[in-house]
Tab-separated table of C-alpha atoms (C1' of nucleotides) in Angstrom:
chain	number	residue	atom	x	y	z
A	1	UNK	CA	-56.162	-145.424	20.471
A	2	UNK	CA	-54.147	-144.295	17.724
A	3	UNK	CA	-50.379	-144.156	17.663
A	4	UNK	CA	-48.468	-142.984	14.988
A	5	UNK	CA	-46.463	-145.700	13.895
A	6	UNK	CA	-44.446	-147.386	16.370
A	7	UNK	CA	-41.727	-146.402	15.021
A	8	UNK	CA	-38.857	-147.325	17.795
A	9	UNK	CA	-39.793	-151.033	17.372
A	10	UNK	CA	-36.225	-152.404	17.001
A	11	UNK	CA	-35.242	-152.644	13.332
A	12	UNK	CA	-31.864	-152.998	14.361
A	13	UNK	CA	-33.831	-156.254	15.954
A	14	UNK	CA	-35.447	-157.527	12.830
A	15	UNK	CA	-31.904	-157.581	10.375
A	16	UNK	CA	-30.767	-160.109	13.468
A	17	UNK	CA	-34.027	-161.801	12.897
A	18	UNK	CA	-34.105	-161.759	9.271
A	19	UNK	CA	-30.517	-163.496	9.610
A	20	UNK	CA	-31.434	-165.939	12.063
A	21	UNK	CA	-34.472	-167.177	10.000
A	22	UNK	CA	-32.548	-167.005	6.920
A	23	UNK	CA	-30.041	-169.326	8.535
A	24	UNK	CA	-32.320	-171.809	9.777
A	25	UNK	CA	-33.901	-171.885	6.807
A	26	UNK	CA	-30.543	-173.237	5.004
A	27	UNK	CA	-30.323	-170.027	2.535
A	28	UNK	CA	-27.124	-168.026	2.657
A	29	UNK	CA	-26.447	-164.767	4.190
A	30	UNK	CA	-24.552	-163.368	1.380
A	31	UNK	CA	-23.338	-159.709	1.070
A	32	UNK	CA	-26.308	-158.467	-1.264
A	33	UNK	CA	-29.003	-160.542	0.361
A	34	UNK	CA	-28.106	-159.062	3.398
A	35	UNK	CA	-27.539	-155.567	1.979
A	36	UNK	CA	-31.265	-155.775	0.885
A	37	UNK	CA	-32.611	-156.679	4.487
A	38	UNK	CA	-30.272	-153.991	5.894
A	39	UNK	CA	-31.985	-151.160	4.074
A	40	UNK	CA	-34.754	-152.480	4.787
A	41	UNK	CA	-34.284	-152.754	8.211
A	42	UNK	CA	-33.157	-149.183	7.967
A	43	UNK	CA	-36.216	-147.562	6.737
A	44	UNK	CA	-39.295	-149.242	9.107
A	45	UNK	CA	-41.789	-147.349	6.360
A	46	UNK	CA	-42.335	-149.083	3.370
A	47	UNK	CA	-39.783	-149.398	0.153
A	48	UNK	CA	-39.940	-150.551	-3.425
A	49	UNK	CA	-37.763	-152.832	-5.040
A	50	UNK	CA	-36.498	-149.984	-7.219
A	51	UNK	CA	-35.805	-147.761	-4.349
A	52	UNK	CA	-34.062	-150.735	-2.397
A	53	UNK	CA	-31.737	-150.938	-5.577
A	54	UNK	CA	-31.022	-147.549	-5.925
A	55	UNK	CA	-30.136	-146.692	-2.533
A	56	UNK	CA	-27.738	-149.464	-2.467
A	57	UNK	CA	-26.261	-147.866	-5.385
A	58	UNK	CA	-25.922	-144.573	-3.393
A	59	UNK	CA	-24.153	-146.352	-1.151
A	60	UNK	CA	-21.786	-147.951	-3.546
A	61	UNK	CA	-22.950	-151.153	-2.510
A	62	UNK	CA	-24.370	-152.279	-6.004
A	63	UNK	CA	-26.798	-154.836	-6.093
A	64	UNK	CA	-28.314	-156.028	-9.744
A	65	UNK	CA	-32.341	-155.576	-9.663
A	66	UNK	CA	-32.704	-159.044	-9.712
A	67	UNK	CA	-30.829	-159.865	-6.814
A	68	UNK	CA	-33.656	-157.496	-5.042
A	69	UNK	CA	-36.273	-158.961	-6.412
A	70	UNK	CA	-35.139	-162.708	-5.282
A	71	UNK	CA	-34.465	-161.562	-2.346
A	72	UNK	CA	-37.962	-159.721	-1.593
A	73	UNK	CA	-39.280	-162.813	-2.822
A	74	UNK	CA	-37.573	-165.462	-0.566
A	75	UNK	CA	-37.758	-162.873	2.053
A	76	UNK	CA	-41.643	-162.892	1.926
A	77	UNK	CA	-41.850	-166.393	1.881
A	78	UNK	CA	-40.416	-166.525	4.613
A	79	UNK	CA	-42.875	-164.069	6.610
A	80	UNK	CA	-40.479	-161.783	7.521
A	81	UNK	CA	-41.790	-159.130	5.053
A	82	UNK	CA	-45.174	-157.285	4.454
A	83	UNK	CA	-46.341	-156.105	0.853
A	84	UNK	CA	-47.980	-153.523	0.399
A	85	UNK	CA	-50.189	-152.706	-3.592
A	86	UNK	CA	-51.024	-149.023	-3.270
A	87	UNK	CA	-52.777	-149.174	-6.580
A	88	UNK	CA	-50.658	-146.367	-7.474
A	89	UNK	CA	-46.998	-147.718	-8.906
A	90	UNK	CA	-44.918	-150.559	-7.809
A	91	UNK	CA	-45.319	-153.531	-5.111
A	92	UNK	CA	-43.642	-151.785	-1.638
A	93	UNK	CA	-42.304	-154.145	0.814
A	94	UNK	CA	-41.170	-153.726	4.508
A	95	UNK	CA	-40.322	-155.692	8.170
A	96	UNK	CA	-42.781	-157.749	9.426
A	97	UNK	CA	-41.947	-157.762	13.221
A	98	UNK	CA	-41.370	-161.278	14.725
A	99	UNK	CA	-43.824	-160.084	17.772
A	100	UNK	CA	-46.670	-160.195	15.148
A	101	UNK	CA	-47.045	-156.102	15.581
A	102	UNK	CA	-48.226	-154.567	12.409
A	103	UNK	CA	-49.635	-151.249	11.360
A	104	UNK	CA	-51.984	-150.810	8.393
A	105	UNK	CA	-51.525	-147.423	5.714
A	106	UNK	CA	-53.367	-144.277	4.645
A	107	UNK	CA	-52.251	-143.416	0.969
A	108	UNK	CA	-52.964	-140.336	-0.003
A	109	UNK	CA	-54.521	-140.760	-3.916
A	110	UNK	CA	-53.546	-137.513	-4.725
A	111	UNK	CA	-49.446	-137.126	-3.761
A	112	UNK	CA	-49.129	-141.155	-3.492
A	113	UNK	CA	-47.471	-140.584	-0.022
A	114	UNK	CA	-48.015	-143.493	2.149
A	115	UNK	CA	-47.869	-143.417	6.252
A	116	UNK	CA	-48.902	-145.998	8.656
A	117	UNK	CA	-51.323	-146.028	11.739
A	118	UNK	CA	-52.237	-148.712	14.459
A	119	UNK	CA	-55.540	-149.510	15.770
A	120	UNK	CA	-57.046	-152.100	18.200
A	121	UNK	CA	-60.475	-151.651	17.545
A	122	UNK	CA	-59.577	-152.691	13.776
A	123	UNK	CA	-57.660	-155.369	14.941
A	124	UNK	CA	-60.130	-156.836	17.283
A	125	UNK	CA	-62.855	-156.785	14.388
A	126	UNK	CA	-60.463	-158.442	11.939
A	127	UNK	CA	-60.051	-160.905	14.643
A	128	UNK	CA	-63.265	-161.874	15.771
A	129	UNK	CA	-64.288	-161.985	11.682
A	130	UNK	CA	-61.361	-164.379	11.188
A	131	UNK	CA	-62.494	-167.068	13.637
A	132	UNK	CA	-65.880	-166.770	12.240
A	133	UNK	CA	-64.770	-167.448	8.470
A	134	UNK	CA	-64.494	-170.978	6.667
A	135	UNK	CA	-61.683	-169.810	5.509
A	136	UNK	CA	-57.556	-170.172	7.246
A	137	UNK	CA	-56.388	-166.309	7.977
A	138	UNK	CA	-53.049	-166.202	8.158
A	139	UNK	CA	-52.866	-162.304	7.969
A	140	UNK	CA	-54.605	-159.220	6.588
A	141	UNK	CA	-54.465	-155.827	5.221
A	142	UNK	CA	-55.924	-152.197	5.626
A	143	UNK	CA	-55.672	-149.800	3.344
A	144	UNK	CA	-57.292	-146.834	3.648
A	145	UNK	CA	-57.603	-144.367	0.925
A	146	UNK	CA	-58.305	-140.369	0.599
A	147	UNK	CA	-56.016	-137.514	0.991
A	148	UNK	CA	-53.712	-136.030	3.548
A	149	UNK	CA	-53.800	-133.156	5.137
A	150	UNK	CA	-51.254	-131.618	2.830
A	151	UNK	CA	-53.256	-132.266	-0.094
A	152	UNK	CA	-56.599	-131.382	1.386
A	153	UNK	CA	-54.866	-127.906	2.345
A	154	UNK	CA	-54.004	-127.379	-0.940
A	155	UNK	CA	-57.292	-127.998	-2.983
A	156	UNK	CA	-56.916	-129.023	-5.981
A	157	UNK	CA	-54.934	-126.597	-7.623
A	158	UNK	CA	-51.474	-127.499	-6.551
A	159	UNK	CA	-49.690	-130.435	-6.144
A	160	UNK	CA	-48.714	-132.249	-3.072
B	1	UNK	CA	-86.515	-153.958	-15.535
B	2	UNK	CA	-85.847	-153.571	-11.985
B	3	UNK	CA	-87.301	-150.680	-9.771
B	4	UNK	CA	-85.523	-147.988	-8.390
B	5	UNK	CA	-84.636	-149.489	-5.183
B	6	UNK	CA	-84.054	-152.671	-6.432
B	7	UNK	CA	-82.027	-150.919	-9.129
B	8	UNK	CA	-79.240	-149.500	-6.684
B	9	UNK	CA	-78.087	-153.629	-5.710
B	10	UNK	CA	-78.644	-155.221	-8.981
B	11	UNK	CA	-75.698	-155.448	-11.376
B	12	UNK	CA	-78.255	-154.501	-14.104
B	13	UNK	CA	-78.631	-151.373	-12.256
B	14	UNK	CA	-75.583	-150.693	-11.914
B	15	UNK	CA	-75.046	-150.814	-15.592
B	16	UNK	CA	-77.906	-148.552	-15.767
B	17	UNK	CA	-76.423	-146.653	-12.743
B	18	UNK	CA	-72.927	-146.232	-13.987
B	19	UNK	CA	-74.304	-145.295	-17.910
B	20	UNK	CA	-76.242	-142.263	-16.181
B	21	UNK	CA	-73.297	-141.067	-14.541
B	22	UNK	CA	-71.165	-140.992	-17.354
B	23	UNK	CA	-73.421	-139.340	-19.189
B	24	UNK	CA	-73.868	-136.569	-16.445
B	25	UNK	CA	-70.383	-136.425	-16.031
B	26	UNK	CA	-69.778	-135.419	-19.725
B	27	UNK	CA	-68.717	-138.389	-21.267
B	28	UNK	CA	-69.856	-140.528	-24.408
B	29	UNK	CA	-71.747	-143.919	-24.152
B	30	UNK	CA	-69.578	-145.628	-27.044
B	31	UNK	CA	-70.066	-148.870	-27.791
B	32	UNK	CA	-67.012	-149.929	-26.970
B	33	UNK	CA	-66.914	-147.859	-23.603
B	34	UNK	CA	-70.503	-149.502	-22.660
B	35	UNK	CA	-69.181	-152.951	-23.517
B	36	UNK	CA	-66.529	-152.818	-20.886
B	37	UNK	CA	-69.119	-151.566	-18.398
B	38	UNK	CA	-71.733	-154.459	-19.182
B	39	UNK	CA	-69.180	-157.385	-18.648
B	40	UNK	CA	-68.161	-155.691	-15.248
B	41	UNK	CA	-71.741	-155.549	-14.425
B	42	UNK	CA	-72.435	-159.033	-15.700
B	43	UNK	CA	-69.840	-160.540	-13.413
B	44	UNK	CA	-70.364	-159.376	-9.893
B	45	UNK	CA	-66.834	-160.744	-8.944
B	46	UNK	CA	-63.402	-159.126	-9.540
B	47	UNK	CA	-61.891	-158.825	-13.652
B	48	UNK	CA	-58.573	-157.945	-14.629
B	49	UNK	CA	-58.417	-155.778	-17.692
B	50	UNK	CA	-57.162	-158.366	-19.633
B	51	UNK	CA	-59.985	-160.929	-18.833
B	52	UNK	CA	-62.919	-157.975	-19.953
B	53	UNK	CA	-60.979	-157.800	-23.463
B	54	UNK	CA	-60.648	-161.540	-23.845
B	55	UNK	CA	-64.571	-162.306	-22.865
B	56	UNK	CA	-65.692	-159.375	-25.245
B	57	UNK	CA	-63.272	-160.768	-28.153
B	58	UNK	CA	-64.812	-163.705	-27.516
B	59	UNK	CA	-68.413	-162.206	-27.667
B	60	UNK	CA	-67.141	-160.947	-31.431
B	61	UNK	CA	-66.852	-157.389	-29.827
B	62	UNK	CA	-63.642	-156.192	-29.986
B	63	UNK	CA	-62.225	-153.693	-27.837
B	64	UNK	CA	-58.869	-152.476	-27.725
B	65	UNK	CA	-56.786	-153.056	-24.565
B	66	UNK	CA	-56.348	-149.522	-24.412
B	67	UNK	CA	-59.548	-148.606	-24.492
B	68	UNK	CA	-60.395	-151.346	-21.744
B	69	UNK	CA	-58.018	-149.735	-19.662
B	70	UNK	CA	-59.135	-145.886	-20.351
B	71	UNK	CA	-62.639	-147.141	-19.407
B	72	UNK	CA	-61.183	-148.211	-16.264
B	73	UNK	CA	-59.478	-145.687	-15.328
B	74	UNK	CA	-62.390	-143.160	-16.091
B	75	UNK	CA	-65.153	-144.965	-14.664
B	76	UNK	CA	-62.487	-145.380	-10.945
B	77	UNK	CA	-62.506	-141.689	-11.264
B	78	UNK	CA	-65.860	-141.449	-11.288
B	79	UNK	CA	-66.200	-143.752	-8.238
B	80	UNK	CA	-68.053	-146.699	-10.296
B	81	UNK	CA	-65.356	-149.033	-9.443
B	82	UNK	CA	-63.135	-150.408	-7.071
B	83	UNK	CA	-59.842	-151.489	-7.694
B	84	UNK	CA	-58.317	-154.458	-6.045
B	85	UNK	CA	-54.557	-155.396	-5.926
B	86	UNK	CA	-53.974	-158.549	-4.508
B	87	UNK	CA	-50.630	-158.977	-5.011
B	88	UNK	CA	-50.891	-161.686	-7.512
B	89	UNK	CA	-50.948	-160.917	-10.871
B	90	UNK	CA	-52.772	-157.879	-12.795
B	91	UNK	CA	-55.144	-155.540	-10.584
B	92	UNK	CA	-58.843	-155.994	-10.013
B	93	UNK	CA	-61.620	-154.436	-10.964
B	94	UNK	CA	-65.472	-154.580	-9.460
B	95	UNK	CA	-68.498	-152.630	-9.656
B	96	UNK	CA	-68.787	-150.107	-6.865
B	97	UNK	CA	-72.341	-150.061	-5.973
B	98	UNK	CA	-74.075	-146.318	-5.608
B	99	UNK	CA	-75.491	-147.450	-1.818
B	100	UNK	CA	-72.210	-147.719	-0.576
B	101	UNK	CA	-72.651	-151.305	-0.030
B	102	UNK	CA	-69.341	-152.720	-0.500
B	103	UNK	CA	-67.464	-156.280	0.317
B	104	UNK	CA	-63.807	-156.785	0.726
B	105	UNK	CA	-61.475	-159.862	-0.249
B	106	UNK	CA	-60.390	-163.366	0.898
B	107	UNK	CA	-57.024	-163.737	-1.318
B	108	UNK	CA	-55.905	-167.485	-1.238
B	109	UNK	CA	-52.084	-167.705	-1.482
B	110	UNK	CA	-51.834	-170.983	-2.272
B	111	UNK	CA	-54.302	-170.776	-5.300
B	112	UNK	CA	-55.086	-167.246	-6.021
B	113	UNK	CA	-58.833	-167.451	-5.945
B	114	UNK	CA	-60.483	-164.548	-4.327
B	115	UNK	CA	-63.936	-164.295	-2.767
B	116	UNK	CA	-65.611	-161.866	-1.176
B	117	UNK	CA	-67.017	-161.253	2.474
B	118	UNK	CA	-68.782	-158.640	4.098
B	119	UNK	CA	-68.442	-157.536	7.817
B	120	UNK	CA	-70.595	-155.050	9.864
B	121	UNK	CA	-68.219	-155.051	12.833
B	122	UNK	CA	-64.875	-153.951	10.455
B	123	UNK	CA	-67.215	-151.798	8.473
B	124	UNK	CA	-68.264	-150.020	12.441
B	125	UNK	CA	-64.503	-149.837	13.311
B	126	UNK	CA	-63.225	-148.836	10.081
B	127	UNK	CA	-65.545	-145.853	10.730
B	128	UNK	CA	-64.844	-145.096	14.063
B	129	UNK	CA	-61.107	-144.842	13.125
B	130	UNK	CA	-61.660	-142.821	10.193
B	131	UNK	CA	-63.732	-140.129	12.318
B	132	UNK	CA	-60.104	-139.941	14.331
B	133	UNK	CA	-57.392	-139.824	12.057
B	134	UNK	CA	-55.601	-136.606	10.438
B	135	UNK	CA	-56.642	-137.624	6.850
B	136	UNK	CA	-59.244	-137.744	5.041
B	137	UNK	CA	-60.814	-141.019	4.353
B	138	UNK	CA	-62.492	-141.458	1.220
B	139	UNK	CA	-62.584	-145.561	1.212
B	140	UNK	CA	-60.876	-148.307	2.733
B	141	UNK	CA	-59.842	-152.197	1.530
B	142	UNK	CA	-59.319	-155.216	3.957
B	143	UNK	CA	-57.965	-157.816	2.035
B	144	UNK	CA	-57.147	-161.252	4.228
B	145	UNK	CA	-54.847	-163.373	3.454
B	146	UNK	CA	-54.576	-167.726	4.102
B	147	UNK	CA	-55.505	-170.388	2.336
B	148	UNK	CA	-59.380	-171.337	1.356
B	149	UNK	CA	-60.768	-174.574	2.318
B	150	UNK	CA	-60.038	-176.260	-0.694
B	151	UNK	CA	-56.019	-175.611	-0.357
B	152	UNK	CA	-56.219	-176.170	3.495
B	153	UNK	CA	-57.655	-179.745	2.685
B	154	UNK	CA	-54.981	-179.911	-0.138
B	155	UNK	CA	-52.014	-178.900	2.341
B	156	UNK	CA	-52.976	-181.296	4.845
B	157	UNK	CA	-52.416	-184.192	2.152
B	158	UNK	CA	-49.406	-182.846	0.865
B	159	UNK	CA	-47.228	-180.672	3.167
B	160	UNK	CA	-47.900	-177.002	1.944
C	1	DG	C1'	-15.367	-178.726	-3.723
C	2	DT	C1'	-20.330	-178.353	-3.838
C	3	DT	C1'	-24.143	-175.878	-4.160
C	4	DC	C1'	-26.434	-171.885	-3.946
C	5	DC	C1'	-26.369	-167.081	-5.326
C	6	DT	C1'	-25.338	-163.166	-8.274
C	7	DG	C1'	-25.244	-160.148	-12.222
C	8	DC	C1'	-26.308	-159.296	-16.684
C	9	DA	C1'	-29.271	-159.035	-20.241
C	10	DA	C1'	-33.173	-160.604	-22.561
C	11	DA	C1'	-37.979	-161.701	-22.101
C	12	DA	C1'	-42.519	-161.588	-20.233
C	13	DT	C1'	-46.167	-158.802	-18.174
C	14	DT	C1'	-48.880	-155.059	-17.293
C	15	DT	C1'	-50.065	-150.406	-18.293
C	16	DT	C1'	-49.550	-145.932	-20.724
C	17	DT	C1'	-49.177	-142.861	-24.645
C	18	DG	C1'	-49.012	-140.663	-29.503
C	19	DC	C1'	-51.518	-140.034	-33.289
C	20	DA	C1'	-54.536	-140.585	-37.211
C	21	DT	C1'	-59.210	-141.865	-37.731
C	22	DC	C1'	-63.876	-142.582	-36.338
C	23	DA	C1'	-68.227	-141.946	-33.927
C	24	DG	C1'	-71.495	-139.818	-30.390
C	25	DT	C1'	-73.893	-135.833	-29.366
D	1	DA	C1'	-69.660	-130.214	-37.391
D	2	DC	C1'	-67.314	-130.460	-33.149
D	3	DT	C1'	-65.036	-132.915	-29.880
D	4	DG	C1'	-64.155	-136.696	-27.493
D	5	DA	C1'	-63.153	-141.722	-28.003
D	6	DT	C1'	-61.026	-145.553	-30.416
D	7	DG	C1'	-57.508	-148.582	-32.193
D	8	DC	C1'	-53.146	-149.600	-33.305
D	9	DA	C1'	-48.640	-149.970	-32.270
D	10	DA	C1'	-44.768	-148.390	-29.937
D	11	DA	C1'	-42.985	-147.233	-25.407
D	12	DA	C1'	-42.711	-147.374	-20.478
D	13	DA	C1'	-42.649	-149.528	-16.298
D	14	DT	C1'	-42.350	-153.554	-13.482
D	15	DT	C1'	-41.064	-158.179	-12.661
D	16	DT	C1'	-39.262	-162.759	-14.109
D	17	DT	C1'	-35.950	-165.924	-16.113
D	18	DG	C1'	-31.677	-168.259	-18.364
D	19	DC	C1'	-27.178	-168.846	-17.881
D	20	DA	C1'	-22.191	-168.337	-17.008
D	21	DG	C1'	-19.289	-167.072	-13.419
D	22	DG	C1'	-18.529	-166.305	-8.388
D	23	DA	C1'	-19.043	-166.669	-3.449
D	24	DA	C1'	-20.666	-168.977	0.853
D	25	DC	C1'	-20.527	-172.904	3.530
DNA sequence: GTTCCTGCAAAATTTTTGCATCAGT
DNA sequence: ACTGATGCAAAAATTTTGCAGGAAC
């Protein structure tokens, strides 16, 4: 079956979660640090550094690029975010669920738009292959490329 | 020379492959152009741009980086390529064989080393999805992520 | 009070672009 | 010849790093 996103799995959730681990794993919870899991706990679709950065600075909560960038990094590290290479612009990051419930992502190669979808039957391949390999899975990625509806509708004459 | 059919697997054919369809498409066989394309076709594995410009600088034939990465990005429009990010470093490039057939990726994290692996029961899913979703699928990547052998053994000894 | 973290700015990387010149058809 | 392709070098875009000061524990 397909589902569009699960969206309503509990983001709210995953900032406690991000906290927790960050805790246990001695680092600090410190004002930016958490301002950078907040947003992204905010948005479950996926976000770029640069967009993390500048909609703290929206919010007058200004946090320096690098700050971001640590804290995507230690974040990752620490398996409690996904990245995502579109091929098209920057690295985008977002929550990885502590129940191990993931969703893969169409981009669209003509608009760049990016939106998730689920599916067992992918997940079920991916798992049988990864017993089968000489080689220690500890996760994977789908990406599935083409165009979205929008962009099929309007040829390719217009812009998304 | 290969035959025909043998032709569409080879990487000698897909030299041969990928000139023709340049040519067809309206575009020059430069020298430096058909450079790029022999060392992708030479090494059946992924290339970053900046690897095909050191091997051909090393070969005595210079290419500008520029012109390494115009090549790319014509001959990925032209579907002769596939691009692979893995989130390490620069992005990949491959040949992108005319039959369709097509691998994906085993990205080590520990050591970066990717190898490829090919997998009729994905490959049957990935289709079935594709045949249900409200996009247009024009190719897919599976990239999984762990550690190889090699670092697995190397973990064990030292705490990864 | 330590120690880790932040912000700034500079540097390192990767990729793109402008433009005069050159080469393939 | 015509037109596209190249090479250089400068710029853009993304990410990393050094270091002095500041905040969390």
């Amino acid at each position: 079956m397909v589902t569009q996103a699960a969206a309503a799995t509990d983001m709210e959730g995953w900032v406690e979660h991000a906290a927790e681990a960050l805790r246990r794993a001695g680092h600090r919870s410190s004002a930016p640090r958490m301002a950078v899991v907040e947003t992204l706990g905010r948005h479950d679709c996926v976000l770029t550094a640069r967009e993390i950065a500048d909609r703290l600075r929206s919010e007058g909560r200004d946090v320096g690029v690098a700050t971001v960038y640590r804290a995507l990094e230690l974040l990752e590290g620490l398996g409690l975010l996904h990245r995502l290479e579109t091929g098209e612009g920057p690295t985008r990051y977002e929550p990885a669920h502590p129940t191990g419930e993931h969703h893969h992502h169409l981009v669209c190669e003509r608009c760049g738009r990016v939106s998730p979808f689920e599916d067992q039957g992918v997940e079920r391949s991916l798992g049988k292959l990864a017993r089968r390999l000489d080689f220690r899975v500890e996760g994977h990625d789908v990406v599935l490329r083409g165009k979205c509806v929008a962009c099929v509708a309007a040829g390719a004459a217009t812009r998304c």
